[in-house]
Amino acid sequence: AQSVTQPDIHITVSEGASLELRCNYSYGATPYLFWYVQSPGQGLQLLLKYFSGDTLVQGIKGFEAEFKRSQSSFNLRKPSVHWSDAAEYFCAVGAGLTGGGNKLTFGTGTQLKVEL
Amino acid sequence: EAGVTQFPSHSVIEKGQTVTLRCDPISGHDNLYWYRRVMGKEIKFLLHFVKESKQDESGMPNNRFLAERTGGTYSTLKVQPAELEDSGVYFCASSQAMGGAETQYFGPGTRLLVL
């Protein structure tokens, strides 16, 4: 069965600083990988996803993630954090379901705080 | 285009009562999913519909939970009778039928508190 580990429960960074959120996964085949963000009172919003091809994936809001098969990692990065990036971030791995669809397995989330 | 909507946004009930959560997916999305996040834990898969058919309900905790999807449109998740451990945030998501290479769009969730 697939699993996802987000080792950092809370991270605090200063506005303008760079950010890296860690994600490690366990999955037997080539994974479908996702990063979602949840702002207070909002649903989960997809930042980016990896299915195949280029291992460096660009997403919305200036985020990017790099798939490293050898390390089973899919870390999320942003070169300069904005105060509005304060939110909870979730890494997920997807597995195909019978009849189509994709079952997502999530990590426990990383809560990002941005200091002004 | 309207996103995934969920109702109610919050629900506080007593142990033993019944609660019904509703999800309206994005129009035209055949796939509908329910997930749950218990406080301090990860978001966990509950079940998956394709149109009106349940395809996978391996994540449903027990038979106190009943999910339906009327006519392949909106879905309801009923908890009867509710227990304390059912407290958490229930998310609904929908997607177009694209196999594994799909994006699931999530609703804002229903926060359920069982006292």
PDB file of C-alpha atoms in Angstrom:
ATOM      1  CA  ALA A   1       0.000   0.000   0.000  1.00  0.00           C
ATOM      2  CA  GLN A   2       1.133   3.485  -0.714  1.00  0.00           C
ATOM      3  CA  SER A   3       2.094   5.963   1.991  1.00  0.00           C
ATOM      4  CA  VAL A   4       3.273   9.553   2.249  1.00  0.00           C
ATOM      5  CA  THR A   5       5.467  11.151   4.886  1.00  0.00           C
ATOM      6  CA  GLN A   6       5.696  14.856   5.532  1.00  0.00           C
ATOM      7  CA  PRO A   7       8.281  15.064   8.277  1.00  0.00           C
ATOM      8  CA  ASP A   8       7.720  18.722   9.137  1.00  0.00           C
ATOM      9  CA  ILE A   9       4.471  19.442  10.938  1.00  0.00           C
ATOM     10  CA  HIS A  10       5.148  23.167  11.308  1.00  0.00           C
ATOM     11  CA  ILE A  11       7.535  25.451   9.454  1.00  0.00           C
ATOM     12  CA  THR A  12       8.095  29.168   9.980  1.00  0.00           C
ATOM     13  CA  VAL A  13       9.867  31.315   7.410  1.00  0.00           C
ATOM     14  CA  SER A  14      10.353  35.031   6.942  1.00  0.00           C
ATOM     15  CA  GLU A  15       8.639  36.752   4.065  1.00  0.00           C
ATOM     16  CA  GLY A  16      10.974  36.822   1.088  1.00  0.00           C
ATOM     17  CA  ALA A  17      12.928  33.785   2.228  1.00  0.00           C
ATOM     18  CA  SER A  18      13.072  30.575   0.253  1.00  0.00           C
ATOM     19  CA  LEU A  19      10.948  27.585   1.162  1.00  0.00           C
ATOM     20  CA  GLU A  20      11.270  23.839   0.830  1.00  0.00           C
ATOM     21  CA  LEU A  21       8.617  21.444   2.131  1.00  0.00           C
ATOM     22  CA  ARG A  22       9.610  17.821   2.252  1.00  0.00           C
ATOM     23  CA  CYS A  23       7.610  14.856   1.037  1.00  0.00           C
ATOM     24  CA  ASN A  24       8.603  11.207   0.841  1.00  0.00           C
ATOM     25  CA  TYR A  25       6.371   8.531  -0.588  1.00  0.00           C
ATOM     26  CA  SER A  26       6.182   4.785  -0.770  1.00  0.00           C
ATOM     27  CA  TYR A  27       4.601   3.236  -3.824  1.00  0.00           C
ATOM     28  CA  GLY A  28       5.375   0.167  -5.870  1.00  0.00           C
ATOM     29  CA  ALA A  29       4.948   1.621  -9.327  1.00  0.00           C
ATOM     30  CA  THR A  30       5.571   4.982 -10.931  1.00  0.00           C
ATOM     31  CA  PRO A  31       3.540   7.302  -8.760  1.00  0.00           C
ATOM     32  CA  TYR A  32       1.161  10.076  -9.514  1.00  0.00           C
ATOM     33  CA  LEU A  33       2.211  12.847  -7.122  1.00  0.00           C
ATOM     34  CA  PHE A  34       0.386  15.960  -6.022  1.00  0.00           C
ATOM     35  CA  TRP A  35       0.781  18.980  -3.794  1.00  0.00           C
ATOM     36  CA  TYR A  36      -2.334  20.650  -2.453  1.00  0.00           C
ATOM     37  CA  VAL A  37      -2.693  23.760  -0.299  1.00  0.00           C
ATOM     38  CA  GLN A  38      -5.473  24.595   2.111  1.00  0.00           C
ATOM     39  CA  SER A  39      -5.969  28.151   3.285  1.00  0.00           C
ATOM     40  CA  PRO A  40      -8.245  28.806   6.265  1.00  0.00           C
ATOM     41  CA  GLY A  41     -11.905  28.288   5.370  1.00  0.00           C
ATOM     42  CA  GLN A  42     -11.036  27.057   1.900  1.00  0.00           C
ATOM     43  CA  GLY A  43     -10.960  23.694   0.202  1.00  0.00           C
ATOM     44  CA  LEU A  44      -7.811  21.986  -0.964  1.00  0.00           C
ATOM     45  CA  GLN A  45      -6.370  23.670  -4.019  1.00  0.00           C
ATOM     46  CA  LEU A  46      -4.032  21.852  -6.371  1.00  0.00           C
ATOM     47  CA  LEU A  47      -0.619  23.506  -6.622  1.00  0.00           C
ATOM     48  CA  LEU A  48       0.995  21.061  -9.022  1.00  0.00           C
ATOM     49  CA  LYS A  49       1.135  17.425 -10.057  1.00  0.00           C
ATOM     50  CA  TYR A  50       3.580  14.966 -11.538  1.00  0.00           C
ATOM     51  CA  PHE A  51       2.607  12.067 -13.768  1.00  0.00           C
ATOM     52  CA  SER A  52       5.567  11.541 -16.075  1.00  0.00           C
ATOM     53  CA  GLY A  53       8.180  13.365 -18.102  1.00  0.00           C
ATOM     54  CA  ASP A  54      10.210  16.266 -16.784  1.00  0.00           C
ATOM     55  CA  THR A  55      10.943  15.672 -13.129  1.00  0.00           C
ATOM     56  CA  LEU A  56      10.848  19.382 -12.303  1.00  0.00           C
ATOM     57  CA  VAL A  57       7.243  20.481 -12.247  1.00  0.00           C
ATOM     58  CA  GLN A  58       6.016  24.051 -12.245  1.00  0.00           C
ATOM     59  CA  GLY A  59       2.803  24.947 -10.478  1.00  0.00           C
ATOM     60  CA  ILE A  60       0.670  27.891  -9.593  1.00  0.00           C
ATOM     61  CA  LYS A  61       1.659  30.766  -7.294  1.00  0.00           C
ATOM     62  CA  GLY A  62       5.344  30.382  -8.139  1.00  0.00           C
ATOM     63  CA  PHE A  63       5.727  26.898  -6.636  1.00  0.00           C
ATOM     64  CA  GLU A  64       7.718  24.064  -8.122  1.00  0.00           C
ATOM     65  CA  ALA A  65       8.470  20.482  -7.107  1.00  0.00           C
ATOM     66  CA  GLU A  66      11.100  17.977  -8.112  1.00  0.00           C
ATOM     67  CA  PHE A  67      10.446  14.255  -8.403  1.00  0.00           C
ATOM     68  CA  LYS A  68      13.482  12.214  -7.333  1.00  0.00           C
ATOM     69  CA  ARG A  69      12.843   8.531  -7.838  1.00  0.00           C
ATOM     70  CA  SER A  70      16.098   7.465  -6.166  1.00  0.00           C
ATOM     71  CA  GLN A  71      15.107   9.265  -2.982  1.00  0.00           C
ATOM     72  CA  SER A  72      11.343   8.616  -3.231  1.00  0.00           C
ATOM     73  CA  SER A  73      10.844  12.309  -2.730  1.00  0.00           C
ATOM     74  CA  PHE A  74       8.718  15.063  -4.161  1.00  0.00           C
ATOM     75  CA  ASN A  75       9.744  18.231  -2.328  1.00  0.00           C
ATOM     76  CA  LEU A  76       7.923  21.501  -2.857  1.00  0.00           C
ATOM     77  CA  ARG A  77       9.904  24.709  -3.278  1.00  0.00           C
ATOM     78  CA  LYS A  78       9.387  28.410  -3.685  1.00  0.00           C
ATOM     79  CA  PRO A  79      12.249  30.891  -4.068  1.00  0.00           C
ATOM     80  CA  SER A  80      10.573  33.779  -2.241  1.00  0.00           C
ATOM     81  CA  VAL A  81       7.667  33.317   0.137  1.00  0.00           C
ATOM     82  CA  HIS A  82       4.839  35.828   0.393  1.00  0.00           C
ATOM     83  CA  TRP A  83       2.734  36.392   3.512  1.00  0.00           C
ATOM     84  CA  SER A  84      -0.276  35.032   1.609  1.00  0.00           C
ATOM     85  CA  ASP A  85       1.452  31.643   1.333  1.00  0.00           C
ATOM     86  CA  ALA A  86       0.698  30.936   4.984  1.00  0.00           C
ATOM     87  CA  ALA A  87      -1.478  27.826   4.848  1.00  0.00           C
ATOM     88  CA  GLU A  88      -1.370  24.071   5.264  1.00  0.00           C
ATOM     89  CA  TYR A  89       0.314  22.056   2.537  1.00  0.00           C
ATOM     90  CA  PHE A  90      -0.421  18.452   1.688  1.00  0.00           C
ATOM     91  CA  CYS A  91       1.554  16.021  -0.390  1.00  0.00           C
ATOM     92  CA  ALA A  92      -0.374  13.116  -1.910  1.00  0.00           C
ATOM     93  CA  VAL A  93       0.263  10.041  -4.020  1.00  0.00           C
ATOM     94  CA  GLY A  94      -2.397   8.651  -6.320  1.00  0.00           C
ATOM     95  CA  ALA A  95      -3.208   5.072  -7.187  1.00  0.00           C
ATOM     96  CA  GLY A  96      -5.584   4.024  -9.908  1.00  0.00           C
ATOM     97  CA  LEU A  97      -8.934   2.591  -8.905  1.00  0.00           C
ATOM     98  CA  THR A  98     -10.963  -0.122 -10.574  1.00  0.00           C
ATOM     99  CA  GLY A  99     -13.404   1.544 -12.892  1.00  0.00           C
ATOM    100  CA  GLY A 100     -11.238   4.591 -13.296  1.00  0.00           C
ATOM    101  CA  GLY A 101     -10.462   7.349 -10.875  1.00  0.00           C
ATOM    102  CA  ASN A 102      -7.571   7.864  -8.560  1.00  0.00           C
ATOM    103  CA  LYS A 103      -7.392   7.189  -4.830  1.00  0.00           C
ATOM    104  CA  LEU A 104      -5.249   9.784  -3.106  1.00  0.00           C
ATOM    105  CA  THR A 105      -3.157   8.973  -0.060  1.00  0.00           C
ATOM    106  CA  PHE A 106      -2.149  12.091   1.824  1.00  0.00           C
ATOM    107  CA  GLY A 107       0.606  13.021   4.193  1.00  0.00           C
ATOM    108  CA  THR A 108      -0.258  14.587   7.527  1.00  0.00           C
ATOM    109  CA  GLY A 109       0.323  18.087   6.192  1.00  0.00           C
ATOM    110  CA  THR A 110       2.797  20.882   6.913  1.00  0.00           C
ATOM    111  CA  GLN A 111       1.530  24.092   8.461  1.00  0.00           C
ATOM    112  CA  LEU A 112       3.432  27.062   7.063  1.00  0.00           C
ATOM    113  CA  LYS A 113       3.698  30.287   9.024  1.00  0.00           C
ATOM    114  CA  VAL A 114       5.166  33.376   7.385  1.00  0.00           C
ATOM    115  CA  GLU A 115       6.738  36.059   9.525  1.00  0.00           C
ATOM    116  CA  LEU A 116       6.601  39.612   8.240  1.00  0.00           C
TER     117      LEU A 116
ATOM    118  CA  GLU B   1     -17.640  27.550 -13.396  1.00  0.00           C
ATOM    119  CA  ALA B   2     -18.865  26.682  -9.915  1.00  0.00           C
ATOM    120  CA  GLY B   3     -16.585  24.568  -7.803  1.00  0.00           C
ATOM    121  CA  VAL B   4     -17.381  21.678  -5.527  1.00  0.00           C
ATOM    122  CA  THR B   5     -19.796  22.743  -2.823  1.00  0.00           C
ATOM    123  CA  GLN B   6     -20.548  21.086   0.484  1.00  0.00           C
ATOM    124  CA  PHE B   7     -23.318  21.562   2.979  1.00  0.00           C
ATOM    125  CA  PRO B   8     -23.381  22.224   5.848  1.00  0.00           C
ATOM    126  CA  SER B   9     -20.058  23.905   6.496  1.00  0.00           C
ATOM    127  CA  HIS B  10     -20.270  22.974  10.163  1.00  0.00           C
ATOM    128  CA  SER B  11     -22.367  20.532  12.164  1.00  0.00           C
ATOM    129  CA  VAL B  12     -22.452  19.913  15.891  1.00  0.00           C
ATOM    130  CA  ILE B  13     -24.472  16.924  17.033  1.00  0.00           C
ATOM    131  CA  GLU B  14     -24.722  14.663  20.035  1.00  0.00           C
ATOM    132  CA  LYS B  15     -23.585  11.089  20.127  1.00  0.00           C
ATOM    133  CA  GLY B  16     -26.298   8.813  18.804  1.00  0.00           C
ATOM    134  CA  GLN B  17     -27.840  11.382  16.491  1.00  0.00           C
ATOM    135  CA  THR B  18     -27.903  11.230  12.723  1.00  0.00           C
ATOM    136  CA  VAL B  19     -26.172  13.662  10.378  1.00  0.00           C
ATOM    137  CA  THR B  20     -26.305  13.914   6.613  1.00  0.00           C
ATOM    138  CA  LEU B  21     -23.606  15.681   4.652  1.00  0.00           C
ATOM    139  CA  ARG B  22     -24.152  16.802   1.096  1.00  0.00           C
ATOM    140  CA  CYS B  23     -21.751  17.324  -1.775  1.00  0.00           C
ATOM    141  CA  ASP B  24     -22.448  18.923  -5.132  1.00  0.00           C
ATOM    142  CA  PRO B  25     -19.653  18.153  -7.581  1.00  0.00           C
ATOM    143  CA  ILE B  26     -18.572  20.201 -10.541  1.00  0.00           C
ATOM    144  CA  SER B  27     -21.084  19.766 -13.345  1.00  0.00           C
ATOM    145  CA  GLY B  28     -20.077  17.006 -15.736  1.00  0.00           C
ATOM    146  CA  HIS B  29     -17.672  15.299 -13.358  1.00  0.00           C
ATOM    147  CA  ASP B  30     -18.346  11.575 -13.261  1.00  0.00           C
ATOM    148  CA  ASN B  31     -15.941  10.817 -10.420  1.00  0.00           C
ATOM    149  CA  LEU B  32     -16.924  11.799  -6.905  1.00  0.00           C
ATOM    150  CA  TYR B  33     -14.868  11.056  -3.815  1.00  0.00           C
ATOM    151  CA  TRP B  34     -15.321  11.376  -0.080  1.00  0.00           C
ATOM    152  CA  TYR B  35     -12.353  11.859   2.233  1.00  0.00           C
ATOM    153  CA  ARG B  36     -12.123  12.501   5.960  1.00  0.00           C
ATOM    154  CA  ARG B  37      -9.586  14.167   8.184  1.00  0.00           C
ATOM    155  CA  VAL B  38      -9.689  13.356  11.852  1.00  0.00           C
ATOM    156  CA  MET B  39      -7.966  16.005  13.965  1.00  0.00           C
ATOM    157  CA  GLY B  40      -4.208  15.694  13.879  1.00  0.00           C
ATOM    158  CA  LYS B  41      -4.287  12.920  11.332  1.00  0.00           C
ATOM    159  CA  GLU B  42      -3.939  12.677   7.596  1.00  0.00           C
ATOM    160  CA  ILE B  43      -6.757  13.047   5.099  1.00  0.00           C
ATOM    161  CA  LYS B  44      -8.081   9.563   4.362  1.00  0.00           C
ATOM    162  CA  PHE B  45     -10.021   8.169   1.435  1.00  0.00           C
ATOM    163  CA  LEU B  46     -13.535   6.934   2.218  1.00  0.00           C
ATOM    164  CA  LEU B  47     -15.133   6.014  -1.073  1.00  0.00           C
ATOM    165  CA  HIS B  48     -15.417   6.666  -4.779  1.00  0.00           C
ATOM    166  CA  PHE B  49     -18.412   6.967  -7.107  1.00  0.00           C
ATOM    167  CA  VAL B  50     -18.439   6.820 -10.861  1.00  0.00           C
ATOM    168  CA  LYS B  51     -21.704   8.455 -11.791  1.00  0.00           C
ATOM    169  CA  GLU B  52     -24.249   6.808  -9.490  1.00  0.00           C
ATOM    170  CA  SER B  53     -22.264   3.625  -8.868  1.00  0.00           C
ATOM    171  CA  LYS B  54     -20.016   2.972  -5.897  1.00  0.00           C
ATOM    172  CA  GLN B  55     -16.694   1.804  -7.298  1.00  0.00           C
ATOM    173  CA  ASP B  56     -14.652   1.558  -4.159  1.00  0.00           C
ATOM    174  CA  GLU B  57     -15.800   1.961  -0.567  1.00  0.00           C
ATOM    175  CA  SER B  58     -12.798   0.344   1.048  1.00  0.00           C
ATOM    176  CA  GLY B  59     -12.185   3.366   3.239  1.00  0.00           C
ATOM    177  CA  MET B  60     -15.599   3.483   4.882  1.00  0.00           C
ATOM    178  CA  PRO B  61     -15.021   2.985   8.609  1.00  0.00           C
ATOM    179  CA  ASN B  62     -18.076   0.839   9.388  1.00  0.00           C
ATOM    180  CA  ASN B  63     -21.713   0.297   8.542  1.00  0.00           C
ATOM    181  CA  ARG B  64     -22.806   3.431  10.379  1.00  0.00           C
ATOM    182  CA  PHE B  65     -21.732   5.320   7.271  1.00  0.00           C
ATOM    183  CA  LEU B  66     -23.925   5.297   4.177  1.00  0.00           C
ATOM    184  CA  ALA B  67     -23.124   7.138   0.979  1.00  0.00           C
ATOM    185  CA  GLU B  68     -25.390   7.682  -1.978  1.00  0.00           C
ATOM    186  CA  ARG B  69     -25.208   9.549  -5.226  1.00  0.00           C
ATOM    187  CA  THR B  70     -28.589  10.252  -6.680  1.00  0.00           C
ATOM    188  CA  GLY B  71     -28.747  10.135 -10.466  1.00  0.00           C
ATOM    189  CA  GLY B  72     -25.031  10.607 -10.698  1.00  0.00           C
ATOM    190  CA  THR B  73     -25.237  14.193  -9.523  1.00  0.00           C
ATOM    191  CA  TYR B  74     -24.982  15.249  -5.877  1.00  0.00           C
ATOM    192  CA  SER B  75     -23.950  12.862  -3.133  1.00  0.00           C
ATOM    193  CA  THR B  76     -24.885  12.444   0.500  1.00  0.00           C
ATOM    194  CA  LEU B  77     -22.967  10.852   3.329  1.00  0.00           C
ATOM    195  CA  LYS B  78     -25.076   9.827   6.293  1.00  0.00           C
ATOM    196  CA  VAL B  79     -23.700   8.898   9.672  1.00  0.00           C
ATOM    197  CA  GLN B  80     -26.164   7.006  11.827  1.00  0.00           C
ATOM    198  CA  PRO B  81     -25.765   6.813  14.763  1.00  0.00           C
ATOM    199  CA  ALA B  82     -22.866   9.210  15.170  1.00  0.00           C
ATOM    200  CA  GLU B  83     -20.053   8.378  17.588  1.00  0.00           C
ATOM    201  CA  LEU B  84     -17.417  10.636  19.138  1.00  0.00           C
ATOM    202  CA  GLU B  85     -14.683   9.275  16.863  1.00  0.00           C
ATOM    203  CA  ASP B  86     -16.627  10.416  13.791  1.00  0.00           C
ATOM    204  CA  SER B  87     -15.643  14.019  14.504  1.00  0.00           C
ATOM    205  CA  GLY B  88     -13.482  15.537  11.819  1.00  0.00           C
ATOM    206  CA  VAL B  89     -13.564  17.326   8.509  1.00  0.00           C
ATOM    207  CA  TYR B  90     -15.285  15.553   5.632  1.00  0.00           C
ATOM    208  CA  PHE B  91     -14.108  16.546   2.182  1.00  0.00           C
ATOM    209  CA  CYS B  92     -15.729  15.862  -1.121  1.00  0.00           C
ATOM    210  CA  ALA B  93     -13.847  15.952  -4.412  1.00  0.00           C
ATOM    211  CA  SER B  94     -14.795  15.462  -8.030  1.00  0.00           C
ATOM    212  CA  SER B  95     -12.984  14.879 -11.291  1.00  0.00           C
ATOM    213  CA  GLN B  96     -13.560  14.106 -14.919  1.00  0.00           C
ATOM    214  CA  ALA B  97     -13.095  10.487 -15.940  1.00  0.00           C
ATOM    215  CA  MET B  98      -9.461  10.468 -17.020  1.00  0.00           C
ATOM    216  CA  GLY B  99      -8.099   7.442 -15.233  1.00  0.00           C
ATOM    217  CA  GLY B 100      -5.042   8.050 -13.118  1.00  0.00           C
ATOM    218  CA  ALA B 101      -4.046  11.294 -14.834  1.00  0.00           C
ATOM    219  CA  GLU B 102      -6.793  13.376 -13.321  1.00  0.00           C
ATOM    220  CA  THR B 103      -7.079  16.381 -11.056  1.00  0.00           C
ATOM    221  CA  GLN B 104      -9.434  16.098  -8.134  1.00  0.00           C
ATOM    222  CA  TYR B 105     -11.156  19.329  -7.185  1.00  0.00           C
ATOM    223  CA  PHE B 106     -11.989  19.576  -3.522  1.00  0.00           C
ATOM    224  CA  GLY B 107     -14.787  21.289  -1.711  1.00  0.00           C
ATOM    225  CA  PRO B 108     -14.252  23.355   1.458  1.00  0.00           C
ATOM    226  CA  GLY B 109     -15.247  20.473   3.707  1.00  0.00           C
ATOM    227  CA  THR B 110     -17.853  19.911   6.401  1.00  0.00           C
ATOM    228  CA  ARG B 111     -16.585  20.187   9.952  1.00  0.00           C
ATOM    229  CA  LEU B 112     -18.419  17.632  12.071  1.00  0.00           C
ATOM    230  CA  LEU B 113     -18.236  17.666  15.839  1.00  0.00           C
ATOM    231  CA  VAL B 114     -19.896  14.870  17.786  1.00  0.00           C
ATOM    232  CA  LEU B 115     -20.371  15.619  21.480  1.00  0.00           C
TER     233      LEU B 115
END
